[in-house]
Coordinates of C-alpha atoms in Angstrom, one line a residue:
Chain A
X1 CA -101.4 78.3 72.5
X2 CA -101.3 75.2 74.8
X3 CA -104.3 73.1 73.8
X4 CA -104.3 71.4 77.1
X5 CA -107.9 70.8 78.0
X6 CA -109.0 72.5 81.3
X7 CA -109.8 69.5 83.5
X8 CA -113.4 69.7 84.8
X9 CA -113.6 68.7 88.4
X10 CA -116.0 66.0 89.5
X11 CA -115.5 66.7 93.2
X12 CA -118.0 68.9 95.0
X13 CA -116.4 71.5 97.2
X14 CA -117.5 69.8 100.4
X15 CA -116.0 66.5 99.4
X16 CA -112.6 68.0 98.8
X17 CA -110.0 66.9 101.3
X18 CA -109.9 69.3 104.2
X19 CA -106.3 68.4 104.8
X20 CA -103.5 68.4 102.2
X21 CA -103.9 65.7 99.6
X22 CA -102.2 62.4 100.1
X23 CA -99.9 62.7 97.2
X24 CA -98.3 65.9 98.2
X25 CA -95.6 64.1 100.2
X26 CA -94.6 62.4 96.9
X27 CA -95.2 65.4 94.7
X28 CA -91.7 65.6 93.2
X29 CA -91.8 61.9 92.2
X30 CA -95.2 62.2 90.6
X31 CA -94.1 65.3 88.7
X32 CA -91.1 63.4 87.3
X33 CA -93.2 60.4 86.3
X34 CA -95.7 62.6 84.6
X35 CA -93.0 64.5 82.8
X36 CA -91.7 61.2 81.5
X37 CA -95.3 60.3 80.4
X38 CA -95.6 63.6 78.5
X39 CA -92.3 62.7 76.8
X40 CA -93.5 59.3 75.9
X41 CA -96.6 60.8 74.4
X42 CA -94.4 63.2 72.4
X43 CA -92.3 60.2 71.3
X44 CA -95.4 58.4 70.0
X45 CA -96.5 61.5 68.1
X46 CA -93.0 61.6 66.5
X47 CA -93.1 57.9 65.6
X48 CA -96.4 58.5 63.7
X49 CA -94.9 61.6 62.1
X50 CA -91.9 59.6 61.0
X51 CA -94.2 56.9 59.7
X52 CA -92.6 54.2 61.8
X53 CA -93.9 50.6 61.9
X54 CA -97.4 50.2 63.4
X55 CA -96.4 47.4 65.9
X56 CA -93.6 49.5 67.3
X57 CA -96.0 52.4 67.9
X58 CA -98.5 50.0 69.5
X59 CA -95.7 48.7 71.8
X60 CA -95.1 52.3 73.0
X61 CA -98.8 52.9 73.5
X62 CA -99.1 49.9 75.7
X63 CA -96.0 51.0 77.7
X64 CA -97.5 54.5 78.1
X65 CA -100.9 53.1 79.2
X66 CA -99.2 51.0 81.9
X67 CA -97.2 53.9 83.1
X68 CA -100.3 56.0 83.4
X69 CA -102.2 53.3 85.1
X70 CA -99.5 52.9 87.7
X71 CA -99.5 56.7 88.4
X72 CA -103.3 56.4 88.9
X73 CA -103.0 53.4 91.3
X74 CA -100.4 55.4 93.3
X75 CA -102.6 58.5 93.6
X76 CA -105.5 56.3 94.5
X77 CA -103.5 54.6 97.3
X78 CA -102.4 58.0 98.7
X79 CA -106.0 59.2 98.5
X80 CA -107.3 56.2 100.5
X81 CA -104.5 56.5 103.1
X82 CA -105.2 60.2 103.7
X83 CA -108.4 61.8 102.4
X84 CA -110.6 58.6 102.9
X85 CA -109.2 57.8 106.3
X86 CA -109.5 61.4 107.5
X87 CA -113.1 61.5 106.3
X88 CA -113.9 58.1 107.8
X89 CA -112.7 59.3 111.1
X90 CA -115.0 62.3 110.8
X91 CA -117.8 59.9 110.0
X92 CA -121.3 60.9 108.8
X93 CA -122.1 62.2 105.3
X94 CA -118.6 63.4 104.6
X95 CA -117.3 59.8 104.9
X96 CA -120.1 58.4 102.8
X97 CA -119.5 61.0 100.0
X98 CA -115.7 60.4 100.1
X99 CA -116.1 56.6 99.8
X100 CA -118.6 57.0 96.9
X101 CA -116.2 59.3 95.2
X102 CA -113.3 56.9 95.6
X103 CA -115.4 54.0 94.4
X104 CA -116.5 55.9 91.3
X105 CA -112.8 56.8 90.6
X106 CA -111.8 53.1 91.0
X107 CA -114.6 52.1 88.6
X108 CA -113.4 54.7 86.0
X109 CA -109.8 53.4 86.4
X110 CA -110.8 49.8 86.0
X111 CA -112.9 50.5 83.0
X112 CA -110.5 52.9 81.2
Chain B
X1 CA -83.1 68.5 75.9
X2 CA -86.3 66.4 75.2
X3 CA -86.2 63.5 77.6
X4 CA -88.4 61.5 75.2
X5 CA -87.3 57.8 75.5
X6 CA -86.1 56.4 72.1
X7 CA -88.7 53.7 71.4
X8 CA -87.0 50.3 70.9
X9 CA -88.5 48.3 68.0
X10 CA -89.9 44.9 68.6
X11 CA -90.4 44.2 64.9
X12 CA -87.6 42.4 63.0
X13 CA -86.7 44.0 59.7
X14 CA -88.3 41.2 57.7
X15 CA -91.6 41.5 59.5
X16 CA -91.9 45.2 58.7
X17 CA -94.6 46.0 56.3
X18 CA -93.4 45.9 52.7
X19 CA -96.1 48.4 51.7
X20 CA -96.8 51.8 53.5
X21 CA -98.4 51.3 56.9
X22 CA -102.1 51.1 57.3
X23 CA -102.4 54.3 59.3
X24 CA -100.7 56.6 56.8
X25 CA -103.9 57.4 55.1
X26 CA -105.2 58.7 58.4
X27 CA -101.9 60.2 59.6
X28 CA -103.1 63.8 60.1
X29 CA -105.9 62.6 62.3
X30 CA -103.6 60.4 64.4
X31 CA -101.2 63.3 64.8
X32 CA -104.0 65.6 66.0
X33 CA -105.2 63.0 68.5
X34 CA -101.7 62.4 69.8
X35 CA -101.1 66.1 70.1
X36 CA -104.2 66.3 72.3
X37 CA -103.0 63.3 74.3
X38 CA -99.7 65.1 74.9
X39 CA -101.7 68.2 76.0
X40 CA -103.7 66.0 78.4
X41 CA -100.6 64.6 79.9
X42 CA -99.2 68.1 80.4
X43 CA -102.5 69.1 82.0
X44 CA -102.3 66.3 84.5
X45 CA -98.7 67.3 85.3
X46 CA -100.0 70.8 86.0
X47 CA -102.8 69.6 88.2
X48 CA -100.3 67.8 90.4
X49 CA -98.0 70.8 90.3
X50 CA -101.0 73.0 91.4
X51 CA -101.8 70.4 94.1
X52 CA -105.3 69.9 92.8
X53 CA -107.7 67.4 94.3
X54 CA -106.7 63.7 93.8
X55 CA -110.1 62.6 92.4
X56 CA -110.0 65.3 89.7
X57 CA -106.5 64.2 88.7
X58 CA -107.7 60.5 88.6
X59 CA -110.6 61.5 86.4
X60 CA -108.2 63.0 83.9
X61 CA -105.9 60.0 84.1
X62 CA -108.8 57.7 83.2
X63 CA -109.8 60.0 80.3
X64 CA -106.3 60.0 79.0
X65 CA -106.0 56.2 79.3
X66 CA -109.2 55.8 77.3
X67 CA -108.0 58.2 74.6
X68 CA -104.7 56.3 74.3
X69 CA -106.4 53.0 74.1
X70 CA -108.7 54.2 71.3
X71 CA -105.7 55.4 69.3
X72 CA -104.2 51.9 69.9
X73 CA -107.3 50.2 68.7
X74 CA -107.4 52.4 65.6
X75 CA -103.8 51.7 64.7
X76 CA -104.4 48.0 65.3
X77 CA -107.4 48.0 63.0
X78 CA -105.4 49.7 60.3
X79 CA -102.6 47.3 60.7
X80 CA -104.9 44.3 60.4
X81 CA -106.5 45.8 57.3
X82 CA -103.2 46.5 55.5
X83 CA -100.1 44.8 56.8
X84 CA -101.7 41.6 58.0
X85 CA -103.9 41.2 54.9
X86 CA -100.9 41.9 52.6
X87 CA -98.8 39.3 54.4
X88 CA -101.6 36.8 54.5
X89 CA -101.9 37.1 50.8
X90 CA -98.2 36.5 50.4
X91 CA -98.7 33.4 52.7
X92 CA -95.8 31.4 54.2
X93 CA -93.6 32.4 57.0
X94 CA -94.1 36.1 56.4
X95 CA -97.8 35.7 57.1
X96 CA -97.2 33.6 60.3
X97 CA -94.7 36.1 61.6
X98 CA -97.1 39.0 60.9
X99 CA -100.0 37.2 62.7
X100 CA -97.9 36.4 65.7
X101 CA -96.7 40.0 65.9
X102 CA -100.3 41.3 65.8
X103 CA -101.4 38.8 68.4
X104 CA -98.6 39.8 70.7
X105 CA -99.5 43.5 70.2
X106 CA -103.2 42.7 71.0
X107 CA -102.2 40.9 74.2
X108 CA -100.0 43.8 75.3
X109 CA -102.9 46.2 74.6
X110 CA -105.4 44.0 76.5
X111 CA -103.0 43.7 79.5
X112 CA -101.9 47.3 79.6
Chain C
X1 CA -115.6 15.6 92.3
X2 CA -116.0 19.3 92.0
X3 CA -112.7 20.6 90.6
X4 CA -113.3 24.0 92.2
X5 CA -109.9 25.3 93.4
X6 CA -109.8 25.9 97.1
X7 CA -109.3 29.7 97.2
X8 CA -106.2 30.6 99.2
X9 CA -106.7 33.6 101.5
X10 CA -104.4 36.6 101.2
X11 CA -105.9 38.2 104.3
X12 CA -104.1 37.8 107.6
X13 CA -106.4 36.9 110.5
X14 CA -106.0 40.2 112.2
X15 CA -106.9 42.2 109.0
X16 CA -110.1 40.4 108.6
X17 CA -113.1 42.5 109.2
X18 CA -114.2 42.5 112.9
X19 CA -117.7 43.2 111.9
X20 CA -119.8 41.4 109.3
X21 CA -118.5 42.0 105.7
X22 CA -120.0 44.8 103.8
X23 CA -121.6 42.6 101.1
X24 CA -123.6 40.5 103.5
X25 CA -126.6 42.9 103.3
X26 CA -126.6 42.3 99.5
X27 CA -125.7 38.6 99.7
X28 CA -128.8 37.2 97.8
X29 CA -128.2 39.6 94.9
X30 CA -124.5 38.7 94.7
X31 CA -125.3 35.0 94.8
X32 CA -127.8 35.4 92.0
X33 CA -125.3 37.3 89.9
X34 CA -122.6 34.7 90.5
X35 CA -125.0 31.9 89.6
X36 CA -125.6 33.7 86.3
X37 CA -121.8 34.1 85.8
X38 CA -121.4 30.3 86.4
X39 CA -124.1 29.7 83.8
X40 CA -122.4 32.0 81.3
X41 CA -119.1 30.1 81.9
X42 CA -121.0 26.8 81.2
X43 CA -122.5 28.4 78.1
X44 CA -119.1 29.3 76.7
X45 CA -117.8 25.7 77.4
X46 CA -120.8 24.4 75.4
X47 CA -120.2 26.8 72.6
X48 CA -116.6 25.5 72.2
X49 CA -117.9 21.9 72.6
X50 CA -120.4 22.5 69.8
X51 CA -117.6 24.2 67.8
X52 CA -119.5 27.4 67.4
X53 CA -117.9 30.4 65.6
X54 CA -114.9 32.0 67.3
X55 CA -116.2 35.5 67.2
X56 CA -119.5 34.5 69.0
X57 CA -117.5 32.8 71.7
X58 CA -115.3 35.9 72.1
X59 CA -118.4 38.0 72.4
X60 CA -119.6 35.9 75.3
X61 CA -116.1 36.0 76.9
X62 CA -116.2 39.8 76.9
X63 CA -119.7 39.8 78.3
X64 CA -118.7 37.4 81.1
X65 CA -115.5 39.4 81.9
X66 CA -117.6 42.6 82.2
X67 CA -120.1 40.9 84.5
X68 CA -117.3 39.6 86.7
X69 CA -115.6 43.0 86.9
X70 CA -118.9 44.6 87.9
X71 CA -119.3 42.1 90.7
X72 CA -115.8 42.9 91.8
X73 CA -116.4 46.6 91.8
X74 CA -119.6 46.1 93.9
X75 CA -117.7 44.0 96.5
X76 CA -114.9 46.6 96.6
X77 CA -117.4 49.4 97.2
X78 CA -119.1 47.5 100.0
X79 CA -115.7 46.6 101.5
X80 CA -114.6 50.3 101.5
X81 CA -117.9 51.4 103.0
X82 CA -117.8 48.9 105.9
X83 CA -114.5 47.2 106.6
X84 CA -112.2 50.1 105.6
X85 CA -114.3 52.8 107.3
X86 CA -114.6 50.6 110.5
X87 CA -110.8 50.1 110.5
X88 CA -110.1 53.8 109.8
X89 CA -112.2 54.7 112.8
X90 CA -110.2 52.3 114.9
X91 CA -107.0 54.0 113.5
X92 CA -103.5 52.8 114.0
X93 CA -101.9 49.7 112.3
X94 CA -105.3 48.1 111.7
X95 CA -106.4 51.0 109.5
X96 CA -103.0 51.0 107.6
X97 CA -103.2 47.2 107.0
X98 CA -106.8 47.5 105.8
X99 CA -106.0 50.3 103.4
X100 CA -102.9 48.5 102.0
X101 CA -105.0 45.4 101.5
X102 CA -107.7 47.4 99.7
X103 CA -105.2 49.1 97.5
X104 CA -103.6 45.8 96.5
X105 CA -107.0 44.4 95.7
X106 CA -107.8 47.4 93.5
X107 CA -104.5 47.0 91.7
X108 CA -105.2 43.3 91.0
X109 CA -108.7 44.3 89.7
X110 CA -107.3 47.0 87.5
X111 CA -104.5 44.7 86.1
X112 CA -106.7 41.6 85.6
Chain D
X1 CA -133.3 24.0 84.4
X2 CA -129.9 25.3 83.4
X3 CA -130.2 29.1 83.4
X4 CA -127.3 29.3 80.9
X5 CA -128.1 32.3 78.7
X6 CA -128.4 31.3 75.0
X7 CA -125.5 33.3 73.5
X8 CA -126.7 35.5 70.6
X9 CA -124.4 35.5 67.6
X10 CA -122.9 38.7 66.2
X11 CA -121.5 37.0 63.1
X12 CA -123.5 37.1 59.9
X13 CA -123.7 33.7 58.1
X14 CA -121.5 34.8 55.3
X15 CA -118.7 36.0 57.6
X16 CA -118.6 32.6 59.4
X17 CA -115.4 30.7 58.7
X18 CA -115.8 28.5 55.6
X19 CA -113.1 26.2 57.0
X20 CA -113.1 24.7 60.5
X21 CA -112.5 27.2 63.2
X22 CA -108.9 27.9 64.3
X23 CA -109.4 26.7 67.9
X24 CA -110.7 23.2 66.9
X25 CA -107.1 21.7 66.9
X26 CA -106.9 22.8 70.5
X27 CA -110.5 22.1 71.5
X28 CA -109.7 19.6 74.3
X29 CA -107.4 22.1 76.0
X30 CA -109.9 25.0 75.7
X31 CA -112.7 22.7 77.1
X32 CA -110.4 21.8 80.1
X33 CA -109.6 25.5 80.8
X34 CA -113.3 26.5 80.5
X35 CA -114.3 23.7 82.9
X36 CA -111.7 25.1 85.4
X37 CA -113.2 28.6 84.9
X38 CA -116.7 27.3 85.6
X39 CA -115.3 25.6 88.8
X40 CA -113.7 28.9 89.8
X41 CA -117.0 30.7 89.3
X42 CA -118.7 28.1 91.4
X43 CA -115.9 28.5 94.0
X44 CA -116.5 32.3 94.2
X45 CA -120.3 31.7 94.6
X46 CA -119.5 29.4 97.5
X47 CA -117.2 31.9 99.1
X48 CA -120.0 34.5 99.2
X49 CA -122.4 31.9 100.4
X50 CA -120.0 31.0 103.3
X51 CA -119.6 34.8 103.9
X52 CA -115.9 34.7 103.5
X53 CA -113.7 37.8 103.6
X54 CA -114.3 40.3 100.8
X55 CA -110.6 40.7 99.9
X56 CA -110.2 36.9 99.4
X57 CA -113.3 36.9 97.2
X58 CA -111.8 39.8 95.2
X59 CA -108.5 37.9 94.8
X60 CA -110.4 35.0 93.2
X61 CA -112.4 37.3 90.9
X62 CA -109.2 38.9 89.6
X63 CA -107.7 35.4 89.1
X64 CA -110.8 34.3 87.2
X65 CA -110.9 37.5 85.1
X66 CA -107.2 36.8 84.0
X67 CA -108.0 33.2 83.2
X68 CA -110.9 34.2 81.1
X69 CA -109.0 36.9 79.3
X70 CA -106.2 34.5 78.5
X71 CA -108.7 32.1 76.9
X72 CA -110.0 35.0 74.9
X73 CA -106.5 36.0 73.7
X74 CA -105.9 32.3 72.7
X75 CA -109.1 32.1 70.7
X76 CA -108.4 35.4 69.0
X77 CA -104.9 34.3 68.0
X78 CA -106.3 31.0 66.6
X79 CA -109.0 33.1 64.8
X80 CA -106.4 35.4 63.2
X81 CA -104.2 32.5 62.1
X82 CA -107.0 30.6 60.4
X83 CA -110.2 32.4 59.7
X84 CA -108.7 35.8 59.0
X85 CA -105.8 34.5 56.9
X86 CA -108.2 32.3 54.9
X87 CA -110.5 35.2 54.3
X88 CA -107.6 37.5 53.4
X89 CA -106.4 35.1 50.8
X90 CA -109.9 35.0 49.3
X91 CA -109.7 38.8 49.4
X92 CA -112.6 41.2 48.5
X93 CA -115.6 41.9 50.8
X94 CA -115.2 38.6 52.7
X95 CA -111.7 39.7 53.9
X96 CA -112.9 43.2 54.8
X97 CA -115.9 41.8 56.8
X98 CA -113.6 39.3 58.6
X99 CA -111.1 42.0 59.6
X100 CA -113.8 44.3 60.8
X101 CA -115.3 41.5 62.8
X102 CA -111.9 40.7 64.4
X103 CA -111.2 44.3 65.2
X104 CA -114.6 44.7 66.9
X105 CA -113.9 41.5 68.9
X106 CA -110.5 42.9 69.9
X107 CA -112.1 46.2 71.0
X108 CA -114.6 44.4 73.1
X109 CA -111.9 42.3 74.7
X110 CA -109.8 45.4 75.4
X111 CA -112.7 47.3 76.9
X112 CA -114.2 44.4 79.0

């Protein structure tokens, strides 16, 4: 059974994007990058399984962390360009909630 | 065919640990954690595939980044305790090379 | 002579905020936090001058880095709430430039 | 009165380095770098005081964060080369405490 954790959602229904999400236009590219990231994770698992040298495993962990972070920055940029701009143009509470949500996501990314 | 990138090694043969690597005593736990990380990566791929909300995907990317970083810090601690201490006790160039290697790995981890 | 580097500006005149900057309403608090940060930096300089123990100096460097990052996240949040929302409501190239600028600043913060 | 916080020490007396600290041979260079860092902090304070543009202030905060982190990595490298190697050669509890202390400092640096 796939032990993939079911991601809890932090967004409240009304803050979800009313239009399609920013990243959709680049979906294929994100999927390819995430497939590579999954492969890198599997590669690190195999390095530990084969008892490879610690430093080489750490090198791969840093590379994977950077790849992940770059996907995060891309998604964030798309989110600002689409969901945040759309909400800002609607104004009011929707815009405020959207900005707070984006700021919290940025803080998590910076601190992770 | 598994597109897992073949990790290049940065260690030179003579800097490799002469004894078993520090993490071996905890191998099962590292493998379980890395299997979960692989599952998280697959979960994020599926979130994008299902066009879920950007912020929820970003939340999972931050969680995965933290999990990865903690595995890295664990491996580094084990490496210091075993490989670096062993080399320091041997002294000479072996110790210097081992410390430099550890410092470079720490810098990569900090910067990733 | 104060060796404070003259900060180059990355913003192009036309992307500067047309209204007052978001942080102005919180200016006194930011100034107090930055004065503390300056004091922390001076404290670290003195620890090295007094040849204090490396680990204690590293503890203070991590504390200062976190304090700085939190000021950065605060400024970013204010910038999104004001400058980015204002530009988004104007729409057009101004909004696009403002979002790109914010995304680049977020990437620098994440990578620093 | 200089509001510089008095840095608490995390090291226990017996884990302090019995020999001079690793960074002492590079003390003048560290002092110059930290003096510049203090100047950068003062520069950011002045940018806020002069109500300069948020993005320009954020650019300087990222630059200062990187400069700080590089000083931290330098001190850590010196600490490993001297204090940790010396303790490892002594072996026993002293070495274990020194490695734990270094690992904790690395974790703080990575997470800050």
